[in-house]
CSV table of C-alpha atoms and ligand atoms in Angstrom, one decimal:
chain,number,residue,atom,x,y,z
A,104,UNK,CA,108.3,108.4,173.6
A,105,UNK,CA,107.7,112.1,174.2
A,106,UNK,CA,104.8,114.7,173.6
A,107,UNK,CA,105.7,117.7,171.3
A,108,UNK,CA,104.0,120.8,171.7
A,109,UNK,CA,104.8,124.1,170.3
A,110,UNK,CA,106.4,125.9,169.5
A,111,UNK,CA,108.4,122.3,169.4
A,112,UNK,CA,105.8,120.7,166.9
A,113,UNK,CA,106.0,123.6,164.9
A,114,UNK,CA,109.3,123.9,163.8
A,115,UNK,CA,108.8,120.2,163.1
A,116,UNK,CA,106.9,121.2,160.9
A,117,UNK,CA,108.3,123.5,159.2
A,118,UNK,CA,111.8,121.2,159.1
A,119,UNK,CA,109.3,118.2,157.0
A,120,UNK,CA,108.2,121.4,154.6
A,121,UNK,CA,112.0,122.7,154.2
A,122,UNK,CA,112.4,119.2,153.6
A,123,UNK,CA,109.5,118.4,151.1
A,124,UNK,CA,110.6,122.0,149.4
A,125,UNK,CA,114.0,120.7,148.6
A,126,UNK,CA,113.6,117.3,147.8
A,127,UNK,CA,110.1,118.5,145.8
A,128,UNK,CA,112.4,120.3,143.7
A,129,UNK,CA,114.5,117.3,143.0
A,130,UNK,CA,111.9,114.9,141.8
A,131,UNK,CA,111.4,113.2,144.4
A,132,UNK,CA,108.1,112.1,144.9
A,133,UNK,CA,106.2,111.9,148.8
A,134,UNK,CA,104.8,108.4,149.4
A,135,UNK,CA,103.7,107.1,152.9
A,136,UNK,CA,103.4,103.3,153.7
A,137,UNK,CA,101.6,101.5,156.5
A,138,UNK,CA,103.4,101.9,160.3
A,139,UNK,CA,103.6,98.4,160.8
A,140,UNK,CA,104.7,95.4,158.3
A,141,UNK,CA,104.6,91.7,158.4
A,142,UNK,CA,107.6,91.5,160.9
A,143,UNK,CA,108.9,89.4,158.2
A,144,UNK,CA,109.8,92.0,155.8
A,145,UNK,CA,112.1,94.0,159.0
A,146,UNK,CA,113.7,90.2,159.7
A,147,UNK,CA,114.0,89.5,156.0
A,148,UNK,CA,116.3,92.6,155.5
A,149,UNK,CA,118.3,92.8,158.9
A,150,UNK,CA,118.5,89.7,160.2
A,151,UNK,CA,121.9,90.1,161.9
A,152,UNK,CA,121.2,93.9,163.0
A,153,UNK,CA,120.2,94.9,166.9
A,154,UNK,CA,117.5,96.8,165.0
A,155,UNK,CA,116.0,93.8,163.7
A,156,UNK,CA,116.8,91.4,167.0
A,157,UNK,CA,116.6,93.3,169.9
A,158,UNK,CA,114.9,97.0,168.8
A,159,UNK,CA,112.0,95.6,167.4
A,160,UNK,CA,107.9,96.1,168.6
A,161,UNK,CA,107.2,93.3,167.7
A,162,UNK,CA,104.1,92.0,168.7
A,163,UNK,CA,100.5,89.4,167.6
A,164,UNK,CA,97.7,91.0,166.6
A,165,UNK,CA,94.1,89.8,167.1
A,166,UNK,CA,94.1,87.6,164.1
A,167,UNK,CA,97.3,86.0,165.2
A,168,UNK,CA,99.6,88.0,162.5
A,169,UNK,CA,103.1,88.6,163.4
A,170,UNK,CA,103.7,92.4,162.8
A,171,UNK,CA,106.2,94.8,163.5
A,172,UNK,CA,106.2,98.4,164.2
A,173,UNK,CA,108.6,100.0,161.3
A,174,UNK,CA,111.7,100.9,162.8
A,175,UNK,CA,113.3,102.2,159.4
A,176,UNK,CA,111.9,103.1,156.1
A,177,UNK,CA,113.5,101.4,153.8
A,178,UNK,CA,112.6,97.6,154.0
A,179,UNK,CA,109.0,99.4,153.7
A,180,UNK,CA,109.8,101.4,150.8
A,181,UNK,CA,111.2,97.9,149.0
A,182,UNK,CA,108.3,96.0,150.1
A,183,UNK,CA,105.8,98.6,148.4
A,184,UNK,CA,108.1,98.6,145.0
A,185,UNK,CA,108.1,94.6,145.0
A,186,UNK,CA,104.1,94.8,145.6
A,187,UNK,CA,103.1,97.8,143.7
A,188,UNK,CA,106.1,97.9,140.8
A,189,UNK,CA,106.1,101.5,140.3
A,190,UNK,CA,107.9,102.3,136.7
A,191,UNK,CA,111.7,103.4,137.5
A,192,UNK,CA,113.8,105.2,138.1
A,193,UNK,CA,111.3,105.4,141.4
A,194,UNK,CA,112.3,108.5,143.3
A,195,UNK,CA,110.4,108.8,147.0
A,196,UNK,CA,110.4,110.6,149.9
A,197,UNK,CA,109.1,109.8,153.1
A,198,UNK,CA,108.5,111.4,156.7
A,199,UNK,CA,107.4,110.0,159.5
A,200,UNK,CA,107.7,108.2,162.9
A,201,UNK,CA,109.7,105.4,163.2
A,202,UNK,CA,109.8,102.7,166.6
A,203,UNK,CA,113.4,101.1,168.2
A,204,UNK,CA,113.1,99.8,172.1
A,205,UNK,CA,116.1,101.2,172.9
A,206,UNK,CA,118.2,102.6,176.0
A,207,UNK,CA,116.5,106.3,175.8
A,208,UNK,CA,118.9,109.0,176.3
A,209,UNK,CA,119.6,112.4,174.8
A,210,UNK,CA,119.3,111.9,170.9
A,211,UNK,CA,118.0,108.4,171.3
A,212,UNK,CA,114.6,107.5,171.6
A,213,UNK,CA,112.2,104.5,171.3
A,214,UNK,CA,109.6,106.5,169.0
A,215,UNK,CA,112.0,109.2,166.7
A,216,UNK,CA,111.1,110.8,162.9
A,217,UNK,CA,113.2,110.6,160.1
A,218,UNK,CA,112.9,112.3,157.1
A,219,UNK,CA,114.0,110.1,153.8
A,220,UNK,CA,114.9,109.7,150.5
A,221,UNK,CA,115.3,106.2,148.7
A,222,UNK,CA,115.8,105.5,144.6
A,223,UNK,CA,115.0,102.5,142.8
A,224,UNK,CA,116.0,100.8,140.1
A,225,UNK,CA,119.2,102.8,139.1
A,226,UNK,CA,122.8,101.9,139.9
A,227,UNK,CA,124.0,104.9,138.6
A,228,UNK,CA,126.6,106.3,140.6
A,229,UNK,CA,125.6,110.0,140.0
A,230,UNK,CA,122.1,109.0,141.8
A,231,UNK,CA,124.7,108.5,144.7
A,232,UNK,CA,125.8,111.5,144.0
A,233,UNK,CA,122.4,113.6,143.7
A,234,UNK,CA,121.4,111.5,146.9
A,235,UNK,CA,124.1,112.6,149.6
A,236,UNK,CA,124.5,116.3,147.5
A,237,UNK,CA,120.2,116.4,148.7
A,238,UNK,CA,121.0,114.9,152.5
A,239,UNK,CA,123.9,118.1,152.8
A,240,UNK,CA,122.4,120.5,151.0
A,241,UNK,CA,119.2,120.2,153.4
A,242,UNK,CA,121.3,120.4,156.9
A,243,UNK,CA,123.0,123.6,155.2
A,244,UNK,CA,119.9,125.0,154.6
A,245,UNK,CA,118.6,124.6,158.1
A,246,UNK,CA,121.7,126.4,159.0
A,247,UNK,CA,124.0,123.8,160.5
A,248,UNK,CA,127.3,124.0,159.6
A,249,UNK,CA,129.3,121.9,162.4
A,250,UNK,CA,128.6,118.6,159.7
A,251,UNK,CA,130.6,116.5,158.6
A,252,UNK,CA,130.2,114.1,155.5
A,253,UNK,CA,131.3,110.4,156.1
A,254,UNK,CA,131.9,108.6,153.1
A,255,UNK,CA,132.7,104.8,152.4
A,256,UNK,CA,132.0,102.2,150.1
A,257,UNK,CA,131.5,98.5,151.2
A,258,UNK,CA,132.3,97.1,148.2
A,259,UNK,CA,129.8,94.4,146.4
A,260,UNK,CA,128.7,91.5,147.9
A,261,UNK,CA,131.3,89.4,147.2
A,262,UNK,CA,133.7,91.9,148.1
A,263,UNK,CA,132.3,92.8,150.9
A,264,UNK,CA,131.5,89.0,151.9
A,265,UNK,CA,135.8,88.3,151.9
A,266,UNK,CA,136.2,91.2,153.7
A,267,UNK,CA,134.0,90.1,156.2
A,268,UNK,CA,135.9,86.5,156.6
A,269,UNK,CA,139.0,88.2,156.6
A,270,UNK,CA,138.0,90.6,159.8
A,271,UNK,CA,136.7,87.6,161.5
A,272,UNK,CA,139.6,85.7,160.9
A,273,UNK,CA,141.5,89.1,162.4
A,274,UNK,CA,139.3,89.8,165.3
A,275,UNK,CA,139.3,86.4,165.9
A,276,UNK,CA,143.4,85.7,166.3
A,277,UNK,CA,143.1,89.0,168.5
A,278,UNK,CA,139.7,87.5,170.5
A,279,UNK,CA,141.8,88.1,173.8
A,280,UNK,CA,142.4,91.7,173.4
A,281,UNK,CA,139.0,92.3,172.1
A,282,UNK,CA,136.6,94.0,174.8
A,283,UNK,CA,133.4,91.4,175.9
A,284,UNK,CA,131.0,93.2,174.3
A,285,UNK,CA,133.0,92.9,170.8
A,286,UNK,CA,133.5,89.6,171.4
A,287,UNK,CA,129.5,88.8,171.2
A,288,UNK,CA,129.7,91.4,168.3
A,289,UNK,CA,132.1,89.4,166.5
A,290,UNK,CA,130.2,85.8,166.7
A,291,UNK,CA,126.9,88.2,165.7
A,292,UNK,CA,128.0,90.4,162.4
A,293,UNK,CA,132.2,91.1,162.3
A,294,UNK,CA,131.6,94.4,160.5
A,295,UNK,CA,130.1,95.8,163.3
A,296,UNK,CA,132.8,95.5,165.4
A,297,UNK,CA,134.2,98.3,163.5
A,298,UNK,CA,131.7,100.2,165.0
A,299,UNK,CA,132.7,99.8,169.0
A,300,UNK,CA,133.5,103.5,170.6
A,301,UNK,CA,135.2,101.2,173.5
A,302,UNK,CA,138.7,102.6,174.0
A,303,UNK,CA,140.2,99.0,174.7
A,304,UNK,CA,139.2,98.1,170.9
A,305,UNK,CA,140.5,100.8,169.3
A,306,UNK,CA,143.7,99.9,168.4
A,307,UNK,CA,143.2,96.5,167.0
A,308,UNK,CA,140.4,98.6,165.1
A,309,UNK,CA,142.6,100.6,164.1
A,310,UNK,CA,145.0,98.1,162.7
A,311,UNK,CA,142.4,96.0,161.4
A,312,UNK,CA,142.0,95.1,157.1
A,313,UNK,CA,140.0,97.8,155.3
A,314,UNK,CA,137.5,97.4,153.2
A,315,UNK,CA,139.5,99.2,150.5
A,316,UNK,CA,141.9,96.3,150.1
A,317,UNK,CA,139.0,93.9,148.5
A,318,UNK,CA,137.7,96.1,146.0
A,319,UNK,CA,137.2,95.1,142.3
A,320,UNK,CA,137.4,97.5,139.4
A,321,UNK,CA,133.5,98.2,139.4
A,322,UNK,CA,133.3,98.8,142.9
A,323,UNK,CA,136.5,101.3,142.5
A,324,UNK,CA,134.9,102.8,139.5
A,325,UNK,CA,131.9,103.4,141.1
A,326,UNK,CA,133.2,105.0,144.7
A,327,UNK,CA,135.6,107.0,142.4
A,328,UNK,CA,132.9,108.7,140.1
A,329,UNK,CA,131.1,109.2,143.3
A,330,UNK,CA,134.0,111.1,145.0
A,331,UNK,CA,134.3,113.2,141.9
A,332,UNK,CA,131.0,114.5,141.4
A,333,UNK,CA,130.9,115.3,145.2
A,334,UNK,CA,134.0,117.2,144.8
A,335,UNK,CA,132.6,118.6,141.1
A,336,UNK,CA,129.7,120.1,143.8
A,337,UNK,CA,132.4,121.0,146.5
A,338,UNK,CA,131.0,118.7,149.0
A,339,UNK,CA,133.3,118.4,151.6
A,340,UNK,CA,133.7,114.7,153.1
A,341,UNK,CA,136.1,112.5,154.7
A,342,UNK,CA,136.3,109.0,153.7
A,343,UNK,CA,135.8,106.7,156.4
A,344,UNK,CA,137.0,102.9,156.1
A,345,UNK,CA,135.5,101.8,158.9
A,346,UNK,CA,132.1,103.3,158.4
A,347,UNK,CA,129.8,100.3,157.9
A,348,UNK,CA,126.4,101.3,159.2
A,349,UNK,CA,123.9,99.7,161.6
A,350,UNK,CA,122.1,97.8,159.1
A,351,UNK,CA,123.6,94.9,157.4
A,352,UNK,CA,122.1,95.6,153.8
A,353,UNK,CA,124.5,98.0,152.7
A,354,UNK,CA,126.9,97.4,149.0
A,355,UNK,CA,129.0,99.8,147.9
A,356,UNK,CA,128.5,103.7,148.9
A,357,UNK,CA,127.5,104.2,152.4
A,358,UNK,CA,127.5,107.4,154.3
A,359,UNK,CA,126.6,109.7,157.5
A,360,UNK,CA,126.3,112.9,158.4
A,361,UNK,CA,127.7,113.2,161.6
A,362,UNK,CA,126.7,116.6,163.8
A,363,UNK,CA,129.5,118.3,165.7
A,364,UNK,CA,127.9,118.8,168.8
A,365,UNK,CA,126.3,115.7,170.3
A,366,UNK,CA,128.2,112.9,171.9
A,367,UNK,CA,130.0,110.4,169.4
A,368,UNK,CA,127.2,107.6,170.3
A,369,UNK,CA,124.7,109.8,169.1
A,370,UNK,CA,126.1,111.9,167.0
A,371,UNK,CA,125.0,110.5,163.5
A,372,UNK,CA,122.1,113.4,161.9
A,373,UNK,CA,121.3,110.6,159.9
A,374,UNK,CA,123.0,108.0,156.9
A,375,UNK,CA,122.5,106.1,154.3
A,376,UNK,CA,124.0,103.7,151.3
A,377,UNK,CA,122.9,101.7,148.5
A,378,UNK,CA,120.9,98.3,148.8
A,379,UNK,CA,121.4,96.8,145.9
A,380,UNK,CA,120.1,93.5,146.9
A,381,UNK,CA,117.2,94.5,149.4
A,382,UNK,CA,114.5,94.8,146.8
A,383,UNK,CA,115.4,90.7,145.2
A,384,UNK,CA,115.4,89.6,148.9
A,385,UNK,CA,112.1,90.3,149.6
A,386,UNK,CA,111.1,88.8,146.6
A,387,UNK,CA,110.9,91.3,143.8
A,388,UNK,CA,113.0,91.3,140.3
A,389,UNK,CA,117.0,92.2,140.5
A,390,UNK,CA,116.7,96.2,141.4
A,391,UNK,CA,119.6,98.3,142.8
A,392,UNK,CA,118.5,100.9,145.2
A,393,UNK,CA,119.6,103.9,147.6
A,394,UNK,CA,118.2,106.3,149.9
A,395,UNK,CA,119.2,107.8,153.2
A,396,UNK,CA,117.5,108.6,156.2
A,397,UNK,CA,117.9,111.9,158.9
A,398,UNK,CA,116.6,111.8,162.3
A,399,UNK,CA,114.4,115.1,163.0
A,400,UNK,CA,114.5,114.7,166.5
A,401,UNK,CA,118.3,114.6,166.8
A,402,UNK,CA,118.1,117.3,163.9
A,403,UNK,CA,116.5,120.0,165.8
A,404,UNK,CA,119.0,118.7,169.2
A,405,UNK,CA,121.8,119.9,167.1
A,406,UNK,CA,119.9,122.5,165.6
A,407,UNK,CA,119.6,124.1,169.1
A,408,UNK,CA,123.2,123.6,169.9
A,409,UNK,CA,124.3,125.5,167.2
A,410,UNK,CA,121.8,128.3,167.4
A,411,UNK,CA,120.0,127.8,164.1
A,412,UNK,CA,116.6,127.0,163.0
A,413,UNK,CA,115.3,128.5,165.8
A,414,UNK,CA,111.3,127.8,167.0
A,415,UNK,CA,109.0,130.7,165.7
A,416,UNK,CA,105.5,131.2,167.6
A,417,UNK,CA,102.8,131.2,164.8
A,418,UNK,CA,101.3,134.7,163.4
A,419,UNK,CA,98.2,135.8,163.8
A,420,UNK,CA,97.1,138.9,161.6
A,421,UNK,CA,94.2,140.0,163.8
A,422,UNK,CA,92.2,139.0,167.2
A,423,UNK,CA,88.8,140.2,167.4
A,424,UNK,CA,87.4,141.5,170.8
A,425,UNK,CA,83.6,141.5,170.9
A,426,UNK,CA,81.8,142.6,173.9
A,427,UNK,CA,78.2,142.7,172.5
A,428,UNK,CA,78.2,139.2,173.2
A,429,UNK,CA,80.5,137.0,170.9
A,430,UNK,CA,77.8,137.0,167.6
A,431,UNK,CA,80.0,139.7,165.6
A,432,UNK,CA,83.3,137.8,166.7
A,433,UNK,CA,81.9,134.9,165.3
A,434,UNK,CA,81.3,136.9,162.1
A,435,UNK,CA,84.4,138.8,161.5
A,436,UNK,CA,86.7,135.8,162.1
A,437,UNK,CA,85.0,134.2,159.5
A,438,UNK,CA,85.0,136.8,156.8
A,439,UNK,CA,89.1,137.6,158.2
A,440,UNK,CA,89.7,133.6,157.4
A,441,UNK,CA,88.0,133.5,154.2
A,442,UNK,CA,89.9,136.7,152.7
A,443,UNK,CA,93.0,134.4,153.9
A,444,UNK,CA,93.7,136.5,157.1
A,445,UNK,CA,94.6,134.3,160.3
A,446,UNK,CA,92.6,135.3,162.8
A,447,UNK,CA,91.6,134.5,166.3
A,448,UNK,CA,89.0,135.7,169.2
A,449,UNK,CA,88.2,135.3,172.7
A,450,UNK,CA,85.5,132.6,173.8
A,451,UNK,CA,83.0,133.2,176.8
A,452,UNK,CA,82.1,136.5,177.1
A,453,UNK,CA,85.0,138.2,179.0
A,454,UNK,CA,85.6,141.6,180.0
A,455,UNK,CA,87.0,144.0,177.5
A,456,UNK,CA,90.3,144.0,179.7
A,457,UNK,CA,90.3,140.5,179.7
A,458,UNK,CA,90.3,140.4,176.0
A,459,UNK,CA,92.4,143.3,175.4
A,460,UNK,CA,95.3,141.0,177.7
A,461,UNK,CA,94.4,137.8,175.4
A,462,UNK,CA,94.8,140.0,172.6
A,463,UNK,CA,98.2,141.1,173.5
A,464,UNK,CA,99.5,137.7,174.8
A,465,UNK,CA,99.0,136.3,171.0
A,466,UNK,CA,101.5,138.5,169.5
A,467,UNK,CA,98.7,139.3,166.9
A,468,UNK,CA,99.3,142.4,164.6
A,469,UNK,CA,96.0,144.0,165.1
A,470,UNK,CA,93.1,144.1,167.5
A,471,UNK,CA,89.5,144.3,165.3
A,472,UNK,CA,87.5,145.9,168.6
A,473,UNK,CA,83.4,145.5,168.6
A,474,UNK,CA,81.8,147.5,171.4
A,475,UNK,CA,78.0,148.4,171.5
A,476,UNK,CA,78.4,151.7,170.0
A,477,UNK,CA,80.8,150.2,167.0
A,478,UNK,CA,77.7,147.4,166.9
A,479,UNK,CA,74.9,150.3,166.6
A,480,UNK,CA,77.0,152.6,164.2
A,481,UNK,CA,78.1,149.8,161.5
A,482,UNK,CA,81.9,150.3,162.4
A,483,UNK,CA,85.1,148.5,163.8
A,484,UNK,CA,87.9,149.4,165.5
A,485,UNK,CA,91.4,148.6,163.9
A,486,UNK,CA,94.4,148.8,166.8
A,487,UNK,CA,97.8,148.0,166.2
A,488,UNK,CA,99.0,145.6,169.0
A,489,UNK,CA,102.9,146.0,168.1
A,490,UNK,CA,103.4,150.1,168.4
A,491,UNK,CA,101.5,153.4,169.5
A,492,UNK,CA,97.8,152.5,170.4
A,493,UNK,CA,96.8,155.6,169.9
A,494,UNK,CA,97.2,155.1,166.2
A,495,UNK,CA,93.9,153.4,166.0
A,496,UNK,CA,91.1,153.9,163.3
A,497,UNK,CA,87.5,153.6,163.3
A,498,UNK,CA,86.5,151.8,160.2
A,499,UNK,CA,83.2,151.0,158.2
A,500,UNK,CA,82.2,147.4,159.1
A,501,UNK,CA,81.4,146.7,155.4
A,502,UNK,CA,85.3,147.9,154.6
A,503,UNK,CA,86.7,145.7,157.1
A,504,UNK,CA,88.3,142.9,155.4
A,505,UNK,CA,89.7,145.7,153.4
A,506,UNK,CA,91.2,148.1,155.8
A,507,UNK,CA,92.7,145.8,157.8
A,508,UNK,CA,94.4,144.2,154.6
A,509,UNK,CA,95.6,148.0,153.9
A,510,UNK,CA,96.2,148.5,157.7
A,511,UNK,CA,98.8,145.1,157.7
A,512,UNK,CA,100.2,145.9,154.2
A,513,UNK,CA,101.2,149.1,155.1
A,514,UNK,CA,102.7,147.7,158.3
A,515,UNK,CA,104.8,144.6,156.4
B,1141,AMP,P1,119.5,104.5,160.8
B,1141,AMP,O1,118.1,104.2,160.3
B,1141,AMP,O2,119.8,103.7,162.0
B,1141,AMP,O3,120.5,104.6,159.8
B,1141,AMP,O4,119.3,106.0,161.5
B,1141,AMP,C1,119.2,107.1,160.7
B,1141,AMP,C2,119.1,108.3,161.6
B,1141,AMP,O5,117.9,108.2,162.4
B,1141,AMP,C3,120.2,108.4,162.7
B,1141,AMP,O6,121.3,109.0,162.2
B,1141,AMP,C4,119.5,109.2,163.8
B,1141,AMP,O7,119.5,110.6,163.4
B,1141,AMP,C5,118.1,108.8,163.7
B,1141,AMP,N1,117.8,107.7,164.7
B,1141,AMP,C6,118.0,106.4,164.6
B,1141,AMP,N2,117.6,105.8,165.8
B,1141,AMP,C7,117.2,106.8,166.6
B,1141,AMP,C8,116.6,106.9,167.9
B,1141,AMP,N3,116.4,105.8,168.6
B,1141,AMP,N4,116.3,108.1,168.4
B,1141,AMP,C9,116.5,109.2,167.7
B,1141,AMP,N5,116.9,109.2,166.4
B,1141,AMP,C10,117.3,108.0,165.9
């Protein structure tokens, strides 16, 4: 768990607006639900999944409840739809911290944001379509461009169950060649094995039965419409049989946008699929769903590698320098702030040069300068911080606000 400070925490900010702008747009509507849940509703969902087994703060509280911190949004998003039955289609976005006890290392960490999207209550595949089109439009228009789309679909549950039984059955005829740590995948959740990065497994992996082969004709029709109205958009994406996700709730479409410049562990900007079954499991009426979620943290890690989205230091418009005691700084920075200017001001009654060098170090456009004989004569100062000083004018204290509007106008 890390501290962010700026200019950090800024342009985490600003990527959550970017965010909010585009999705905003869409329809999509910002909810926020509690940080921790009845660890229930987590176990309900991913039962099988490290998230859920291993990942989890899971702890008792002082009335004896078993709670978990969230370490995804979605079970949260289903359990608010079962409790509060919002009319649908039910279009939400979400930002926000999120809690895994893992291994920390670049791009993993055990408290990481994600920004996300979920949709209930429709199965129609062009809300796939409008989903993944949102989740690529907003890494393009961060600037990344080293992304590449990941597509699959995992059938439906049926499907998907025989295609589990027939990768056991597959894994476990080739249990020898398998590496250790597969072999304790494979007892655990088959698909996942599909998952393994370990050299050793990759050929069996490689060999293994794809998902493809178990498909029925509404699972086909779906994928397909959803391939053509990414390629109607020109959304570039490869499909990936073997893509299956690290939670086990997925049907049908699943997906990832997978950065080009972190390691191949950690490499996944973010994902996501439909759940079509999530929102009956935790006890609410039959309601297909699907979302994804992006990881800011890793996000901005890839944002750096690839030069974009840089971090901006915040603007200030003016910085006041009072040295008839701090009364008239305390008065202009409030009639600068009300007239919408951003405006700040040395503290403690420094020297002029002291607050002449505190002016300059925060990169504000302007100087407002209050000495005793501005203070007797009714006047300001105005200095331009960012070229010639000598350009400064003496202004009427009553025109203040609106000279140094003019002054930054004419500078813009
Ligand atoms: P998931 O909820 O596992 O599908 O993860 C969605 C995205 O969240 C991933 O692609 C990552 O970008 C991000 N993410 C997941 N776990 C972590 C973590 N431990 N640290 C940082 N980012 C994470």
């Amino acid at each position: 768990m890390r501290d962010i400070l700026a200019p950090e925490a800024d342009r985490w900010r600003r990527l959550v607006s970017t965010f909010a702008g585009l999705v905003e747009g869409a329809a999509y509507q910002f909810v926020m639900t509690p940080l921790m849940e009845d660890a229930e509703v987590f176990a309900r969902v991913g039962e099988a999944t490290d998230v859920v087994q291993k990942e989890m703060y899971r702890f008792t509280d002082n009335g004896g409840r078993d709670l978990a911190l969230r370490p995804e949004f979605t079970a949260s998003v289903c359990r608010a739809f079962v409790e509060q039955r919002p009319p649908t289609p039910w279009k939400v976005w979400m930002a926000g911290s999120n809690f895994r006890y893992e291994r920390p290392q670049r791009g993993r960490f055990r408290q990481f944001d994600q920004v996300d999207i979920e949709v209930l209550g429709s199965d129609d595949p062009y809300v796939d379509v409008e989903v993944i089109a949102l989740g690529w439009r907003f890494l393009r228009v961060l600037g990344l461009r080293r992304v590449e789309l990941l597509l699959n679909s995992l059938g439906e549950v049926a499907e998907r169950a025989h295609y589990v039984d027939a990768l056991s059955e597959y894994f476990g005829a080739h249990a020898d060649t398998l590496s250790e740590a597969s072999r304790q995948t494979l007892a655990r959740n088959p698909l996942r094995v599909l998952d393994s990065k370990r050299p050793g497994d990759a050929e069996l992996i490689a060999a293994a039965p794809t998902i493809a082969e178990f498909y029925g004709p509404r699972s086909a029709a779906h994928f397909d419409t959803v391939r053509a109205g990414l390629d109607q958009l020109a959304i570039p994406y490869r499909v990936a049989p073997g893509l299956v996700r690290g939670l086990d709730y997925y049907v049908r479409t699943a997906f990832e946008f997978a950065g080009g410049t972190l390691d191949s562990a950690q490499n996944a900007l973010g994902g996501g699929g439909r759940y079509d079954g999530l929102v009956e499991s935790l006890g609410g009426p039959p309601t297909p769903g699907i979302g994804f979620a992006l990881g800011v943290d890793r996000i901005l890690i890839a944002c750096d590698d690839e030069g974009v989205f840089a971090p901006t230091e915040p603007e200030l418009d003016a910085y006041v320098i009072d040295t008839t005691g701090g009364a008239e700084a305390l008065a202009i920075t409030e009639e600068l702030r009300q007239a919408g200017l951003r405006a700040g001001r040395v503290f403690d009654g420094r020297s002029m040069k002291a607050q002449m060098k505190s002016a300059d170090r925060s990169g504000a456009a302007f100087a407002v300068i209050v000495g005793t004989s501005e203070l007797d004569a009714g006047q300001a100062v105005i200095r331009p911080l960012r070229r010639d000083e000598r350009s400064q004018s003496v202004v009427a204290r009553l025109d203040l606000v609106s000279s140094l509007t003019t002054a930054i106008e004419s500078e813009s």
